[in-house]
PDB file of C-alpha atoms in Angstrom:
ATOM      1  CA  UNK A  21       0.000   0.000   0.000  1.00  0.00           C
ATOM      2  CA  UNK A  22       1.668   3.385  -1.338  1.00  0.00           C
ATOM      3  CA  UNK A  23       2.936   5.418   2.060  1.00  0.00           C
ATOM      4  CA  UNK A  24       1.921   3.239   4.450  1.00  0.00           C
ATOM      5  CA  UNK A  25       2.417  -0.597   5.915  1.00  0.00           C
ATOM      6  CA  UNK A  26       4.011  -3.175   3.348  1.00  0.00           C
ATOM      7  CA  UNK A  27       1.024  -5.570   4.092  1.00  0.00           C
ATOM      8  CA  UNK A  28      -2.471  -5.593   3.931  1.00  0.00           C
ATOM      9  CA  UNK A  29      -5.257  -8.179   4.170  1.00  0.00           C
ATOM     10  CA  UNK A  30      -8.513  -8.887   2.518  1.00  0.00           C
ATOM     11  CA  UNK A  31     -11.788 -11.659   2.569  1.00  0.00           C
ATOM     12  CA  UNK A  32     -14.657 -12.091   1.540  1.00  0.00           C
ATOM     13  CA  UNK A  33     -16.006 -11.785   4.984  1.00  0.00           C
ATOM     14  CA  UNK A  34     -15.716  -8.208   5.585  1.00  0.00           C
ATOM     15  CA  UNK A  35     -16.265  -8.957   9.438  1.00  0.00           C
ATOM     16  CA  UNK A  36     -13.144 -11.322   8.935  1.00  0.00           C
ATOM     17  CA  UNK A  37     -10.747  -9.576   7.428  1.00  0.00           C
ATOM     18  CA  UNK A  38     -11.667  -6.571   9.478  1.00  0.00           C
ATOM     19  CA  UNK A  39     -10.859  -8.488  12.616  1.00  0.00           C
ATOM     20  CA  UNK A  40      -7.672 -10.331  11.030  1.00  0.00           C
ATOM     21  CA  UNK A  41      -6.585  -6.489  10.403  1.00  0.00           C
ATOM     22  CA  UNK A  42      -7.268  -5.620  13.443  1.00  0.00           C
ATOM     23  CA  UNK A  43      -5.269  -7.908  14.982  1.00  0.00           C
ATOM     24  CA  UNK A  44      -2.015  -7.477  12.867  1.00  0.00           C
ATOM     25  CA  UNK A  45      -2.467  -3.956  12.917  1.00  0.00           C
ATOM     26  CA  UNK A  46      -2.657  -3.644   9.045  1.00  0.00           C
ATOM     27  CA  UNK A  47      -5.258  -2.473   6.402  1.00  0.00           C
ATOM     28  CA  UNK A  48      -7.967  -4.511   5.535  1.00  0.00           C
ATOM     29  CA  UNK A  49      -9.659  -3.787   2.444  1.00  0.00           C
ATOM     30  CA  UNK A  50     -11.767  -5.182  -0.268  1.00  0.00           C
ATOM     31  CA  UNK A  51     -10.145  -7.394  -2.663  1.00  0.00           C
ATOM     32  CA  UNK A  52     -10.348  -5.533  -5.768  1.00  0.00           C
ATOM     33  CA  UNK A  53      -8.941  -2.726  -4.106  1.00  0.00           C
ATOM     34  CA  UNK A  54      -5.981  -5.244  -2.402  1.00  0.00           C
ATOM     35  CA  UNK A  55      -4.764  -6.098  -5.555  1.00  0.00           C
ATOM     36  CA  UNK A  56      -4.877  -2.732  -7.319  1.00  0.00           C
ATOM     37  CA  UNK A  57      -1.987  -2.120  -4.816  1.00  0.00           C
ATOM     38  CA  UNK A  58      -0.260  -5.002  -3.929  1.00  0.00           C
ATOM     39  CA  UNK A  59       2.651  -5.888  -5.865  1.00  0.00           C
ATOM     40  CA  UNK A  60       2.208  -9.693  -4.689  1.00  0.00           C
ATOM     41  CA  UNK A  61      -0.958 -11.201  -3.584  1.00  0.00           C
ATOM     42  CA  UNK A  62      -1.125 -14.397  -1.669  1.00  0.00           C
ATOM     43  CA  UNK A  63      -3.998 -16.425  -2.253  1.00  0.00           C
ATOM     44  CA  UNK A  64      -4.132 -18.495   0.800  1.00  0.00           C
ATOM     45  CA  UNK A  65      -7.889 -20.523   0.410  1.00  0.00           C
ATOM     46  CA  UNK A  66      -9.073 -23.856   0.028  1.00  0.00           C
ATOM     47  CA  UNK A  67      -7.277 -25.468  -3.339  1.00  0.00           C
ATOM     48  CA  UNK A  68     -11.521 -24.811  -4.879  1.00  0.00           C
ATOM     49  CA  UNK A  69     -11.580 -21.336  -3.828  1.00  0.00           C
ATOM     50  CA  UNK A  70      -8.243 -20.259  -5.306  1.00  0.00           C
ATOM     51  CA  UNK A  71      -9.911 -19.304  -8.707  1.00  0.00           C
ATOM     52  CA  UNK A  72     -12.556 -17.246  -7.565  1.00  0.00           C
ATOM     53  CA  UNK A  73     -10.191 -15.475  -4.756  1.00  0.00           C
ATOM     54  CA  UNK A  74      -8.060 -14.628  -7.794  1.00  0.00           C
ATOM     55  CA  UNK A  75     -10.978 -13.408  -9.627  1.00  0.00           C
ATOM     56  CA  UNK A  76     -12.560 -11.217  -7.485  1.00  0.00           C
ATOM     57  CA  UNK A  77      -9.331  -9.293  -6.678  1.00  0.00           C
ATOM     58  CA  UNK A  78      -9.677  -8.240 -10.602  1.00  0.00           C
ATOM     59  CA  UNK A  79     -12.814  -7.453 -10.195  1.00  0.00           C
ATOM     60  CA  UNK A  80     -14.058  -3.759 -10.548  1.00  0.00           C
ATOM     61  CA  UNK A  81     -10.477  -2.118 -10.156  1.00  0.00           C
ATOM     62  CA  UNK A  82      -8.063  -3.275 -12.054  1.00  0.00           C
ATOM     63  CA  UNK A  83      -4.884  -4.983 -10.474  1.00  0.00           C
ATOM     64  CA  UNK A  84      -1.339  -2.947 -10.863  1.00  0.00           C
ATOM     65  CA  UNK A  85       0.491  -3.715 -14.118  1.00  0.00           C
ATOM     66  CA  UNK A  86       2.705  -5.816 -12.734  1.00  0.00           C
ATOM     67  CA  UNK A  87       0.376  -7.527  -9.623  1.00  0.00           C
ATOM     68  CA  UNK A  88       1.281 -11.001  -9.278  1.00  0.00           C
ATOM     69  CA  UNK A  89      -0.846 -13.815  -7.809  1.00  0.00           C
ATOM     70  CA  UNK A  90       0.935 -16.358  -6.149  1.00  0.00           C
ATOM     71  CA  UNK A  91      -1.066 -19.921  -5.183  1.00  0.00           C
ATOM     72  CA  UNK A  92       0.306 -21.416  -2.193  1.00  0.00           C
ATOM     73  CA  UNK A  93      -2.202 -24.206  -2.146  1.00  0.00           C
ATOM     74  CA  UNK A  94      -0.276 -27.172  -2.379  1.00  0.00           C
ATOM     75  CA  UNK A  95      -2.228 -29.558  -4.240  1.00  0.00           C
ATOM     76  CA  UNK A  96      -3.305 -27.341  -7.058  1.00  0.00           C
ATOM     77  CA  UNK A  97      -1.477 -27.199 -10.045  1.00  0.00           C
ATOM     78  CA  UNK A  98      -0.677 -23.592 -10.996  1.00  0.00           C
ATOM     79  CA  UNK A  99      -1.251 -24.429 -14.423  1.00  0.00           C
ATOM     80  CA  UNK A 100      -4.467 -25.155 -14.084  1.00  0.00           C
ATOM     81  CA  UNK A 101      -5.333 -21.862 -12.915  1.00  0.00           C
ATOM     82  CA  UNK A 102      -3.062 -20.050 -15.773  1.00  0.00           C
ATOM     83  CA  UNK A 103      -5.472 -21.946 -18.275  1.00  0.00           C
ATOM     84  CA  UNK A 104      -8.991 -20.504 -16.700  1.00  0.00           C
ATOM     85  CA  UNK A 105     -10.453 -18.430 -19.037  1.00  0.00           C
ATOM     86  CA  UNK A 106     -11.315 -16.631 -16.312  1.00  0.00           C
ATOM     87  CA  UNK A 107      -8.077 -15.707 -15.257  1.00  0.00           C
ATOM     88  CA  UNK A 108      -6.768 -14.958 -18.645  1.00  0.00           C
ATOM     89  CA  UNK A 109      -4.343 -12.374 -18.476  1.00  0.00           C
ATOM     90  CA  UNK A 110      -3.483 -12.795 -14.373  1.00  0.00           C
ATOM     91  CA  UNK A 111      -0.348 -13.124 -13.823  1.00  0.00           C
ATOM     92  CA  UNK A 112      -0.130 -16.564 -11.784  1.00  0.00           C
ATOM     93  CA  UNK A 113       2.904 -18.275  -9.996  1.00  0.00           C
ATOM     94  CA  UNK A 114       3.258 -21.048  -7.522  1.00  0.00           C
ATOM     95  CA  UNK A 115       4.667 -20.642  -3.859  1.00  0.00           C
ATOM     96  CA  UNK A 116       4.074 -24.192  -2.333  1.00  0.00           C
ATOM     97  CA  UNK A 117       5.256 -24.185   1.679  1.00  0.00           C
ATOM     98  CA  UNK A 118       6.648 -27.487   2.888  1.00  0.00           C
ATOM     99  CA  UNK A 119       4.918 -26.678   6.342  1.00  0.00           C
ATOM    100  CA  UNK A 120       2.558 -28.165   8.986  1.00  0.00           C
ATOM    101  CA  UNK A 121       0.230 -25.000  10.311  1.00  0.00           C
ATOM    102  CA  UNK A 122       1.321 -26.076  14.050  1.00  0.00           C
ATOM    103  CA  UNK A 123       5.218 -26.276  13.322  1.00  0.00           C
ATOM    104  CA  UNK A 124       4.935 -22.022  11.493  1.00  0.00           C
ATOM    105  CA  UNK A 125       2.744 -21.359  14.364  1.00  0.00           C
ATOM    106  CA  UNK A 126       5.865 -22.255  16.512  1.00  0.00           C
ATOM    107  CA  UNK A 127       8.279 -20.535  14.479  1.00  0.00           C
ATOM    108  CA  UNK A 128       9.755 -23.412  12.463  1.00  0.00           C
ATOM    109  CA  UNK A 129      10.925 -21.748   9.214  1.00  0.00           C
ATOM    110  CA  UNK A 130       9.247 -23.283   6.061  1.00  0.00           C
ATOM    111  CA  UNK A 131      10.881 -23.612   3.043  1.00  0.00           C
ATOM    112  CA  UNK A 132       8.315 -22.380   0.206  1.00  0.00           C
ATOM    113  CA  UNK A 133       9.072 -24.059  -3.323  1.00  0.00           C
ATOM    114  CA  UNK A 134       7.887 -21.636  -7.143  1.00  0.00           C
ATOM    115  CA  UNK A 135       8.960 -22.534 -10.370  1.00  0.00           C
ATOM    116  CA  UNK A 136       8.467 -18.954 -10.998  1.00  0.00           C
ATOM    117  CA  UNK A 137      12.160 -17.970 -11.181  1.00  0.00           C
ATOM    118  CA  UNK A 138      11.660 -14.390 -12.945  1.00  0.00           C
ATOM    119  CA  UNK A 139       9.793 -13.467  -9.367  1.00  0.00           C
ATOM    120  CA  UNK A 140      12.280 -14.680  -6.655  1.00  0.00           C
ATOM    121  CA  UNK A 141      12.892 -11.547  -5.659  1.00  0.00           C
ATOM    122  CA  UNK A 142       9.281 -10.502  -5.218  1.00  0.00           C
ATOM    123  CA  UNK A 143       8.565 -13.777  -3.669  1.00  0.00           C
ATOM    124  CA  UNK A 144      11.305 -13.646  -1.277  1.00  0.00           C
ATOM    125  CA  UNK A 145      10.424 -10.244  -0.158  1.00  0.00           C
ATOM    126  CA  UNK A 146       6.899 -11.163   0.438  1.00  0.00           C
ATOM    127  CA  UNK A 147       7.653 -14.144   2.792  1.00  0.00           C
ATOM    128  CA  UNK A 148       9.811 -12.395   4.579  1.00  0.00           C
ATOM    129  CA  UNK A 149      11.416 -14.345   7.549  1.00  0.00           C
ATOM    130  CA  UNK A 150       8.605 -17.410   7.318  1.00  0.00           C
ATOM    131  CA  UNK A 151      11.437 -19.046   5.536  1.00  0.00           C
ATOM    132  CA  UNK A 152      13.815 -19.395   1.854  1.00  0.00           C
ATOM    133  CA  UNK A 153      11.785 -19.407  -1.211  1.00  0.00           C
ATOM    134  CA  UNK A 154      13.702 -22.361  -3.173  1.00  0.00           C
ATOM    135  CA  UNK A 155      13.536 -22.124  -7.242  1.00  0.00           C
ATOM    136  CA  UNK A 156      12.416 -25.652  -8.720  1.00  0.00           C
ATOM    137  CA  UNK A 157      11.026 -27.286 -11.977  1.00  0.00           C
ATOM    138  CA  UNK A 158       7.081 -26.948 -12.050  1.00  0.00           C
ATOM    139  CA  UNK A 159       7.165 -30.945 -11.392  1.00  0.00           C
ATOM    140  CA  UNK A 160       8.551 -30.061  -8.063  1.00  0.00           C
ATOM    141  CA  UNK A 161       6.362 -27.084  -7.411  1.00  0.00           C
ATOM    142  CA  UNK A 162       3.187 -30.162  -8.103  1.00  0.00           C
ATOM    143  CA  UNK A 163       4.614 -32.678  -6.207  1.00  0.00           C
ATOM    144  CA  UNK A 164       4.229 -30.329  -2.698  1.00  0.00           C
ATOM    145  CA  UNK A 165       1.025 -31.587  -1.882  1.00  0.00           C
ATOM    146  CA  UNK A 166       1.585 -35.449  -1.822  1.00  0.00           C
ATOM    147  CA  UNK A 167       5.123 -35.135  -0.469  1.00  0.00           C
ATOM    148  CA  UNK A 168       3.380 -32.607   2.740  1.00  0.00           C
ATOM    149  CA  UNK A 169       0.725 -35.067   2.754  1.00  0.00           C
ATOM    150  CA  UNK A 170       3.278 -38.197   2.781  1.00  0.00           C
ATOM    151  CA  UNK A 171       5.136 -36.569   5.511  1.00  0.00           C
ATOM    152  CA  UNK A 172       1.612 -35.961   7.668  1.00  0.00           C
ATOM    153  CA  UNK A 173       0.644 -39.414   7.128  1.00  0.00           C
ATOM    154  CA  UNK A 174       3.835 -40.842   8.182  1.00  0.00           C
ATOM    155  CA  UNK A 175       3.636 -38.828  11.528  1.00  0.00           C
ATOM    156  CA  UNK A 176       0.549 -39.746  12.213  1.00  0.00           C
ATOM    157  CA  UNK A 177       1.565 -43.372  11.978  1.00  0.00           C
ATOM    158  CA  UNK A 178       4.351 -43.250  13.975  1.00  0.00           C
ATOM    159  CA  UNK A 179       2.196 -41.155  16.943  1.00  0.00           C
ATOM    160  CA  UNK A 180      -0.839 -43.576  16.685  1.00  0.00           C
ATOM    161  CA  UNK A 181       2.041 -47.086  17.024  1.00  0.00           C
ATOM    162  CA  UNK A 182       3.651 -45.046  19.883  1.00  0.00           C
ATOM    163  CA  UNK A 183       0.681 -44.406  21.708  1.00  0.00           C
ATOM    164  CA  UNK A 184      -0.178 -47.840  21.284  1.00  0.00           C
ATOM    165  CA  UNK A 185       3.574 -49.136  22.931  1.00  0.00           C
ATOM    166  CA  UNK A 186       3.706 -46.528  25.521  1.00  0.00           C
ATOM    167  CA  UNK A 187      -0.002 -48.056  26.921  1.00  0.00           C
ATOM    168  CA  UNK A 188       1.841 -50.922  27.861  1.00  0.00           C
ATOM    169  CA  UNK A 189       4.024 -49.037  30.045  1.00  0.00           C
ATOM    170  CA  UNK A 190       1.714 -46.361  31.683  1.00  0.00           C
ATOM    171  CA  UNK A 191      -1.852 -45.670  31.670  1.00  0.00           C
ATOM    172  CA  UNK A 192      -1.376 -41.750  32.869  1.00  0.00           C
ATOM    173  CA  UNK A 193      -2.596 -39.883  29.497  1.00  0.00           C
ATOM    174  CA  UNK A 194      -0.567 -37.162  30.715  1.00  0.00           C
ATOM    175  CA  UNK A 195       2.789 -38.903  30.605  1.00  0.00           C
ATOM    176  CA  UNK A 196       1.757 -40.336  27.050  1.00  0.00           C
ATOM    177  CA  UNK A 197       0.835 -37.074  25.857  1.00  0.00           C
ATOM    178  CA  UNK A 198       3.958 -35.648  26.677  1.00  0.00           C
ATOM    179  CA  UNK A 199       5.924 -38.733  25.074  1.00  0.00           C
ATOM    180  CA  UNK A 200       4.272 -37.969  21.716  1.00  0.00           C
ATOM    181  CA  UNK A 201       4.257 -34.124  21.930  1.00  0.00           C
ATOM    182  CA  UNK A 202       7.556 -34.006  23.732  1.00  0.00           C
ATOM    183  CA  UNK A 203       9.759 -36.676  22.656  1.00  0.00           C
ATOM    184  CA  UNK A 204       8.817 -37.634  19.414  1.00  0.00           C
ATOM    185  CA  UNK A 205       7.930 -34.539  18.451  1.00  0.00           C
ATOM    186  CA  UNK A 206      11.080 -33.058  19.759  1.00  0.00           C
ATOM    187  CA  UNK A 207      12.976 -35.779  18.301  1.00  0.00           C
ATOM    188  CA  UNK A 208      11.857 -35.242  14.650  1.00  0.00           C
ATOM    189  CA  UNK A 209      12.883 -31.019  15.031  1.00  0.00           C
ATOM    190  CA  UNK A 210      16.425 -32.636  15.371  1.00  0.00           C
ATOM    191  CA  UNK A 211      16.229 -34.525  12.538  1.00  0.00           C
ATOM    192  CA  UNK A 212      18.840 -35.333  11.289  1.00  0.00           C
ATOM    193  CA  UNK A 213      19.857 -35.193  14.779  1.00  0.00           C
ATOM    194  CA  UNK A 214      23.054 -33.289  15.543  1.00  0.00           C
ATOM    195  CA  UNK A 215      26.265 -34.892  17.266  1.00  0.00           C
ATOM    196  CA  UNK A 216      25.978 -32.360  20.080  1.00  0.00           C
ATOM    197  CA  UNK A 217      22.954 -34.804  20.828  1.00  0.00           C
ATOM    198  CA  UNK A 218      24.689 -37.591  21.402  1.00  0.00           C
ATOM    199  CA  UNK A 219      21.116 -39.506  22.669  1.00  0.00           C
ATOM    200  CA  UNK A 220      19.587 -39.029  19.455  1.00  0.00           C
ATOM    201  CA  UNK A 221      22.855 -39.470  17.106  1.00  0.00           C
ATOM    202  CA  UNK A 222      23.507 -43.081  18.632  1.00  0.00           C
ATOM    203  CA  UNK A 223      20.134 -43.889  18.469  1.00  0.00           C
ATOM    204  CA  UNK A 224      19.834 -43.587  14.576  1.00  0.00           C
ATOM    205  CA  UNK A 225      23.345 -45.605  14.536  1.00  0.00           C
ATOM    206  CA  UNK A 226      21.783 -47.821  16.236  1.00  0.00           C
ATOM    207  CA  UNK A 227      18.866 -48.321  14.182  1.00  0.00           C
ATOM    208  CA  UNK A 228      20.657 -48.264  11.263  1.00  0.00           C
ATOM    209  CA  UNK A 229      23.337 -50.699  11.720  1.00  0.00           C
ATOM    210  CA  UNK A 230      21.217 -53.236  13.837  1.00  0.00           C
ATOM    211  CA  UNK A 231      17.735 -52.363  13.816  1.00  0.00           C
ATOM    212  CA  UNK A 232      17.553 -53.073  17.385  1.00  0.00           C
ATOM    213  CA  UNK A 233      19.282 -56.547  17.439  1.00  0.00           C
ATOM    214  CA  UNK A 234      21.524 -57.613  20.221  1.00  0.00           C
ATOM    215  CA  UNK A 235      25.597 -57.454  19.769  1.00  0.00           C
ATOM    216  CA  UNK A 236      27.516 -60.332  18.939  1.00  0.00           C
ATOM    217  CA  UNK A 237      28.250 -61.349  22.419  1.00  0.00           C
ATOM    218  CA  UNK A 238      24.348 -61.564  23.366  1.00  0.00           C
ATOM    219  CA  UNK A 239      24.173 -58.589  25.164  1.00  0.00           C
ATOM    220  CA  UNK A 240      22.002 -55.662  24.588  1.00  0.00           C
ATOM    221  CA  UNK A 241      23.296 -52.575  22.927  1.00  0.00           C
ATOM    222  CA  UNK A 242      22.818 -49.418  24.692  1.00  0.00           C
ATOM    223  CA  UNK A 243      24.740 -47.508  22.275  1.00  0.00           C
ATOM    224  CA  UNK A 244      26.735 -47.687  19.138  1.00  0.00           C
ATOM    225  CA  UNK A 245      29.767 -47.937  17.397  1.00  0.00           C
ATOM    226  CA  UNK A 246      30.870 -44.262  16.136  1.00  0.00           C
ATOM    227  CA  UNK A 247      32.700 -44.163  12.259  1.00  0.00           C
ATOM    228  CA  UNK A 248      36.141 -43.916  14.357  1.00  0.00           C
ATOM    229  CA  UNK A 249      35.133 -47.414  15.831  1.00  0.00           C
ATOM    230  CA  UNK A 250      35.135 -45.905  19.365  1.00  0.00           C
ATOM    231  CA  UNK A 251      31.571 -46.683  21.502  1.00  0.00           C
ATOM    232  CA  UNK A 252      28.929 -44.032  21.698  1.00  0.00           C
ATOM    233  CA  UNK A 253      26.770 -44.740  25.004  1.00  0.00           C
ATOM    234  CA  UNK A 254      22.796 -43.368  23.897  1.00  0.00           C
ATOM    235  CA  UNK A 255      22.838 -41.684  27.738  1.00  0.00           C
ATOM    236  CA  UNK A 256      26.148 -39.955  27.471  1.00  0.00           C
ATOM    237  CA  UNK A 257      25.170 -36.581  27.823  1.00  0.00           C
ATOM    238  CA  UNK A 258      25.896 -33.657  25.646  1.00  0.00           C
ATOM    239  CA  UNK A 259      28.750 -31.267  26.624  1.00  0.00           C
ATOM    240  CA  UNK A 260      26.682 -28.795  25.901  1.00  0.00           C
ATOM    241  CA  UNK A 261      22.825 -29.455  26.442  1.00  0.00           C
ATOM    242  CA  UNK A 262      20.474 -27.904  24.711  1.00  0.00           C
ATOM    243  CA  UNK A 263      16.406 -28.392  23.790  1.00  0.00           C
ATOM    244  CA  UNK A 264      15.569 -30.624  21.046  1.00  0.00           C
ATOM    245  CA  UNK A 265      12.391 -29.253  20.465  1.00  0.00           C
ATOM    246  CA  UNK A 266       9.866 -26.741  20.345  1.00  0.00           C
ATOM    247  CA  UNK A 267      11.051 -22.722  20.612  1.00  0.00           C
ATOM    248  CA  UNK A 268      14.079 -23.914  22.269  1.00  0.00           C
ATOM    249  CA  UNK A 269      15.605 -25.152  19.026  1.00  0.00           C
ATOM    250  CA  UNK A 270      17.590 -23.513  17.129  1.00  0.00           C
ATOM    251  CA  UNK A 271      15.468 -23.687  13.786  1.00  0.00           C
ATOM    252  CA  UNK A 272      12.466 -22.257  15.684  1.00  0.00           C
ATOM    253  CA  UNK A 273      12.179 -18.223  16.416  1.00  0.00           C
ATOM    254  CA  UNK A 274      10.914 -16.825  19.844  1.00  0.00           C
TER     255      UNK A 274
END
């Protein structure tokens, strides 16, 4: 918005977007009139809504020259929206985030993925510190979707087998709550975990050279064998401890 905050909001619900200003302390303003001065608009709507979102901010006003309209949802196809005849003329880009809502509510930083290489700049200016805007092929850009919704199935796998294990340990809620919020959770922020977390490290060693069989000798490994051959004990602790999780890790903001 010419002379005044870099960001401004709009909705179809006027009561929503007024409130959504509100709270960011930014205009909120009618979509026609958003995108007749906005140099980047980011549709963020339902992957059925994009179209019409797009549409209505070129409705009545016309956009700036130069607007651009980027779709970050992540299993529509940008092409498909740069071949609406409604759209015709909009200029269209991808910006897919590799994100879970509750990890950038935390402050994780989320790598956002365009094919749209002319309008890094722009693009990179708009997300600001959520995270790097990475150039890829437009096959990369598509695949977003299944590989976020891979990833969420996969997590929700692992949470629901844990659960499951840790009942035959406890039957407080609380402590398995914590297990899956806490430690797995935790655990997969470090991932790939760093030596400074010497729990963690030996513990992928582990799995990966035995899988969780016993040594040679028939008794139970506790650790594992570092690339120099010496023994890394799982409990040995860190000389330097630090949070494996949450805002206390280092690729999470305050």
């Amino acid at each position: 918005v010419p002379d005044g905050p870099r960001l401004a909001v709009a909705d179809r619900d006027r009561e929503l977007a007024t409130a959504l200003g509100r709270g960011l302390a930014v205009p909120a303003l009618p979509p026609a009139r958003l995108a007749a001065h906005c140099a980047v608009v980011l549709v963020c709507v339902p992957p059925p809504a994009v179209a019409g979102a797009i549409a209505a901010c070129r409705t009545g006003a016309p956009p700036g020259p130069g607007t651009v309209f980027a779709n970050l949802a992540t299993s529509l196809p940008t092409a498909a929206l740069r071949a609406d005849p409604a759209l015709r003329g909009a200029t269209v880009v991808g910006l897919k985030p590799v994100c879970q809502f509750t990890a950038v509510a935390h402050g994780v930083p989320t790598p956002f993925l365009t094919a749209a290489t002319g309008h890094l700049a722009l693009l990179r200016s708009a997300v600001g510190t959520l995270g790097p805007v990475l150039p890829v092929d437009e096959r990369a850009e598509d695949a977003v979707g299944a590989v976020n919704r891979a990833a969420t199935r996969a997590a929700l796998r692992a949470c629901t087998a844990l659960r499951r294990e840790l009942t035959a340990l406890t039957a407080e809620s609380a402590v398995i709550d914590a297990a899956v919020r806490n430690v797995l959770a935790g655990t997969a922020l470090d991932f790939p975990p760093e030596e400074a977390n010497p729990y963690t490290a030996a513990l992928l060693r582990e799995l990966a050279a035995t899988d969780g069989a016993t040594a040679t000798d028939g008794t139970a490994t506790d650790g594992a064998t570092a690339p120099d051959g010496t023994a890394t004990a799982i409990n040995t602790p860190a000389t330097e401890p630090r949070s494996v999780g949450g805002t206390g890790h280092p690729a999470a903001r305050p």
